mmCIF file of C-alpha atoms in Angstrom:
data_model
loop_
_atom_site.group_PDB
_atom_site.id
_atom_site.type_symbol
_atom_site.label_atom_id
_atom_site.label_comp_id
_atom_site.label_asym_id
_atom_site.label_seq_id
_atom_site.Cartn_x
_atom_site.Cartn_y
_atom_site.Cartn_z
ATOM 1 C CA MET A 1 159.792 167.414 83.046
ATOM 2 C CA SER A 2 157.083 169.007 81.322
ATOM 3 C CA THR A 3 154.445 167.166 79.773
ATOM 4 C CA THR A 4 152.940 168.181 76.493
ATOM 5 C CA ARG A 5 149.418 167.622 75.421
ATOM 6 C CA LYS A 6 148.569 166.377 71.940
ATOM 7 C CA PHE A 7 145.200 166.718 70.400
ATOM 8 C CA VAL A 8 144.009 164.685 67.347
ATOM 9 C CA LYS A 9 141.923 166.794 65.012
ATOM 10 C CA ALA A 10 139.020 164.961 63.446
ATOM 11 C CA SER A 11 139.395 164.692 59.759
ATOM 12 C CA THR A 12 135.573 165.259 59.350
ATOM 13 C CA PRO A 13 133.449 167.983 61.445
ATOM 14 C CA PRO A 14 130.948 166.367 64.090
ATOM 15 C CA ASN A 15 127.653 164.894 62.885
ATOM 16 C CA SER A 16 124.875 166.629 64.374
ATOM 17 C CA GLU A 17 122.044 164.615 62.724
ATOM 18 C CA ILE A 18 120.025 161.630 64.059
ATOM 19 C CA ASN A 19 121.301 158.287 63.203
ATOM 20 C CA VAL A 20 117.924 156.562 62.383
ATOM 21 C CA THR A 21 119.343 153.261 61.083
ATOM 22 C CA PRO A 22 119.291 151.376 64.580
ATOM 23 C CA LEU A 23 115.687 152.822 65.171
ATOM 24 C CA VAL A 24 114.526 151.248 61.836
ATOM 25 C CA ASP A 25 116.270 148.010 62.674
ATOM 26 C CA VAL A 26 114.683 147.601 66.039
ATOM 27 C CA VAL A 27 111.276 148.832 64.501
ATOM 28 C CA LEU A 28 111.425 146.224 61.905
ATOM 29 C CA VAL A 29 112.225 143.270 64.163
ATOM 30 C CA LEU A 30 109.103 144.392 66.360
ATOM 31 C CA LEU A 31 106.957 144.369 63.372
ATOM 32 C CA ILE A 32 108.063 140.637 62.554
ATOM 33 C CA ILE A 33 107.693 139.553 65.995
ATOM 34 C CA PHE A 34 104.162 141.100 66.199
ATOM 35 C CA MET A 35 103.241 139.779 62.517
ATOM 36 C CA VAL A 36 104.249 136.198 63.808
ATOM 37 C CA VAL A 37 102.545 136.187 67.240
ATOM 38 C CA THR A 38 99.237 138.012 66.259
ATOM 39 C CA PRO A 39 97.905 135.005 64.364
ATOM 40 C CA LEU A 40 98.623 132.834 67.491
ATOM 41 C CA LEU A 41 96.493 134.966 69.776
ATOM 42 C CA GLU A 42 93.558 134.689 67.562
ATOM 43 C CA LYS A 43 93.061 130.950 67.907
ATOM 44 C CA ASP A 44 90.188 130.085 70.188
ATOM 45 C CA ILE A 45 89.517 126.720 71.772
ATOM 46 C CA GLU A 46 85.882 125.937 71.220
ATOM 47 C CA VAL A 47 84.514 124.336 74.654
ATOM 48 C CA ARG A 48 80.948 123.308 74.801
ATOM 49 C CA ILE A 49 79.573 123.857 78.308
ATOM 50 C CA PRO A 50 76.110 122.393 79.137
ATOM 51 C CA GLU A 51 73.349 124.864 79.952
ATOM 52 C CA THR A 52 72.212 124.689 83.319
ATOM 53 C CA GLU A 53 68.379 125.025 84.308
ATOM 54 C CA ASP A 54 66.968 125.314 87.757
ATOM 55 C CA VAL A 55 64.450 122.475 88.080
ATOM 56 C CA PRO A 56 61.790 122.749 90.612
ATOM 57 C CA VAL A 57 61.575 120.121 93.289
ATOM 58 C CA GLU A 58 58.074 119.171 92.461
ATOM 59 C CA GLN A 59 58.865 118.612 88.983
ATOM 60 C CA MET A 60 61.651 116.089 89.939
ATOM 61 C CA PRO A 61 61.141 112.536 89.065
ATOM 62 C CA GLN A 62 60.090 110.692 92.344
ATOM 63 C CA ASP A 63 60.456 107.151 90.952
ATOM 64 C CA ASN A 64 63.866 106.911 92.574
ATOM 65 C CA SER A 65 65.119 104.769 89.476
ATOM 66 C CA GLN A 66 68.211 106.878 89.014
ATOM 67 C CA LEU A 67 71.445 105.040 88.554
ATOM 68 C CA ILE A 68 74.127 106.520 90.247
ATOM 69 C CA VAL A 69 77.843 105.089 89.755
ATOM 70 C CA LYS A 70 80.423 106.072 92.486
ATOM 71 C CA LEU A 71 84.004 105.976 92.064
ATOM 72 C CA ASP A 72 86.100 106.065 95.478
ATOM 73 C CA ALA A 73 89.541 107.108 96.011
ATOM 74 C CA ASP A 74 90.675 103.426 96.216
ATOM 75 C CA GLY A 75 89.109 102.459 92.730
ATOM 76 C CA THR A 76 85.879 100.658 94.105
ATOM 77 C CA TYR A 77 82.960 101.021 91.985
ATOM 78 C CA SER A 78 79.413 101.149 93.567
ATOM 79 C CA ILE A 79 75.962 101.339 91.771
ATOM 80 C CA ASN A 80 73.267 103.189 93.843
ATOM 81 C CA THR A 81 75.104 102.377 97.265
ATOM 82 C CA GLU A 82 75.778 98.808 96.069
ATOM 83 C CA THR A 83 79.391 97.727 95.855
ATOM 84 C CA VAL A 84 80.443 96.256 92.406
ATOM 85 C CA GLN A 85 83.482 94.328 91.466
ATOM 86 C CA LYS A 86 85.194 95.771 88.374
ATOM 87 C CA ASP A 87 84.421 92.651 86.197
ATOM 88 C CA GLU A 88 80.705 92.554 86.959
ATOM 89 C CA TYR A 89 80.216 96.274 86.562
ATOM 90 C CA VAL A 90 79.343 96.082 82.988
ATOM 91 C CA ASN A 91 77.187 93.220 83.291
ATOM 92 C CA LYS A 92 75.128 94.602 86.470
ATOM 93 C CA LEU A 93 74.751 98.030 84.727
ATOM 94 C CA ARG A 94 73.639 96.344 81.483
ATOM 95 C CA ARG A 95 70.830 94.285 83.218
ATOM 96 C CA MET A 96 69.588 97.539 85.143
ATOM 97 C CA LEU A 97 69.634 99.496 82.106
ATOM 98 C CA THR A 98 67.762 96.913 79.588
ATOM 99 C CA ALA A 99 64.591 97.243 81.966
ATOM 100 C CA LYS A 100 64.325 100.971 80.873
ATOM 101 C CA LYS A 101 63.296 102.935 77.761
ATOM 102 C CA LYS A 102 66.336 104.125 75.692
ATOM 103 C CA GLU A 103 65.193 107.989 76.897
ATOM 104 C CA ASP A 104 65.195 106.854 80.490
ATOM 105 C CA ARG A 105 68.838 105.292 80.215
ATOM 106 C CA ILE A 106 70.547 107.862 82.419
ATOM 107 C CA VAL A 107 73.806 107.243 84.359
ATOM 108 C CA PHE A 108 75.118 109.872 86.702
ATOM 109 C CA PHE A 109 78.672 109.517 88.065
ATOM 110 C CA VAL A 110 80.287 110.856 91.116
ATOM 111 C CA ALA A 111 84.110 110.321 91.430
ATOM 112 C CA ASP A 112 86.127 111.053 94.565
ATOM 113 C CA ASP A 113 88.593 114.021 93.996
ATOM 114 C CA LYS A 114 91.302 111.503 94.588
ATOM 115 C CA ALA A 115 90.137 108.769 92.320
ATOM 116 C CA ASN A 116 92.181 107.505 89.589
ATOM 117 C CA TYR A 117 91.228 109.225 85.984
ATOM 118 C CA GLY A 118 91.835 106.315 83.844
ATOM 119 C CA LEU A 119 89.265 104.240 86.203
ATOM 120 C CA LEU A 120 86.706 107.024 85.798
ATOM 121 C CA VAL A 121 87.222 106.951 82.082
ATOM 122 C CA ALA A 122 86.967 103.150 82.091
ATOM 123 C CA ALA A 123 83.483 103.633 84.022
ATOM 124 C CA PHE A 124 82.386 105.903 81.201
ATOM 125 C CA ASP A 125 83.299 103.553 78.497
ATOM 126 C CA GLY A 126 81.661 100.730 80.518
ATOM 127 C CA ALA A 127 78.274 102.537 80.797
ATOM 128 C CA LYS A 128 78.030 103.228 76.976
ATOM 129 C CA GLN A 129 78.930 99.560 76.281
ATOM 130 C CA ALA A 130 75.926 98.657 78.907
ATOM 131 C CA GLY A 131 73.777 100.888 76.859
ATOM 132 C CA ALA A 132 73.336 104.050 78.631
ATOM 133 C CA PHE A 133 71.987 106.920 76.562
ATOM 134 C CA VAL A 134 73.027 110.025 78.534
ATOM 135 C CA LEU A 135 76.016 110.226 80.814
ATOM 136 C CA GLY A 136 76.156 112.892 83.627
ATOM 137 C CA MET A 137 78.820 113.942 85.844
ATOM 138 C CA ALA A 138 77.889 115.365 89.283
ATOM 139 C CA THR A 139 80.152 117.872 91.014
ATOM 140 C CA GLU A 140 79.007 116.906 94.402
ATOM 141 C CA ASP A 141 77.835 113.682 96.067
ATOM 142 C CA ILE A 142 74.173 112.963 95.225
ATOM 143 C CA PRO A 143 72.173 112.057 98.417
ATOM 144 C CA ALA A 144 71.003 108.743 99.108
ATOM 145 C CA ALA A 145 67.176 109.626 98.231
ATOM 146 C CA ALA A 146 68.464 109.549 94.472
ATOM 147 C CA ALA A 147 70.133 106.590 94.776
ATOM 148 C CA GLY A 148 67.227 104.667 95.841
ATOM 149 C CA GLY A 149 67.185 105.641 99.607
ATOM 150 C CA GLU A 150 64.437 107.673 101.776
ATOM 151 C CA VAL A 151 63.755 111.198 100.224
ATOM 152 C CA ASP A 152 65.084 113.920 101.998
ATOM 153 C CA PRO A 153 63.094 117.192 101.683
ATOM 154 C CA ASN A 154 66.006 119.406 102.473
ATOM 155 C CA ALA A 155 68.295 117.510 99.945
ATOM 156 C CA PRO A 156 69.628 119.539 96.796
ATOM 157 C CA PRO A 157 68.165 118.611 93.543
ATOM 158 C CA ALA A 158 69.913 116.017 91.442
ATOM 159 C CA PRO A 159 72.010 117.606 88.577
ATOM 160 C CA ALA A 160 70.377 117.770 85.200
ATOM 161 C CA PRO A 161 71.913 115.323 82.698
ATOM 162 C CA ALA A 162 74.187 116.572 79.867
ATOM 163 C CA PRO A 163 73.816 114.723 76.448
ATOM 164 C CA ALA A 164 76.536 111.894 75.773
ATOM 165 C CA PRO A 165 79.098 113.126 72.956
#
């Protein structure tokens, strides 16, 4: 038994030119993708960052009349180391703020890392209702000297308040 091999001859000669149609298709798809994505990359989110300034210790007010509201992890409020019930918070803060001039109605907030964010927002709203002119957020715990205790010469200075929106 012998096997015979059969070959089929192509009806057209082989094409030696490069087929650019798939290349053009890919380039057009990439062009469309870049045209759609580029405007999305140009959008910016404006963030207003408060300016920081170094205040020498001798220029800091020494009247110990700063109001510091602390929010603990369990949700308790305290004003200048005095624990306050949530329903008395606004009234007590209002009494403390009415004795001051409008420009001096500054309230600093210190929140525990595990504190409920909703309670912190409620504390901000309560301070605005009580008549606070400027609200300041402290990132570190403020020493007792700022809250009306004894002055510690080695304590870091109190943060500068940021204007309320």
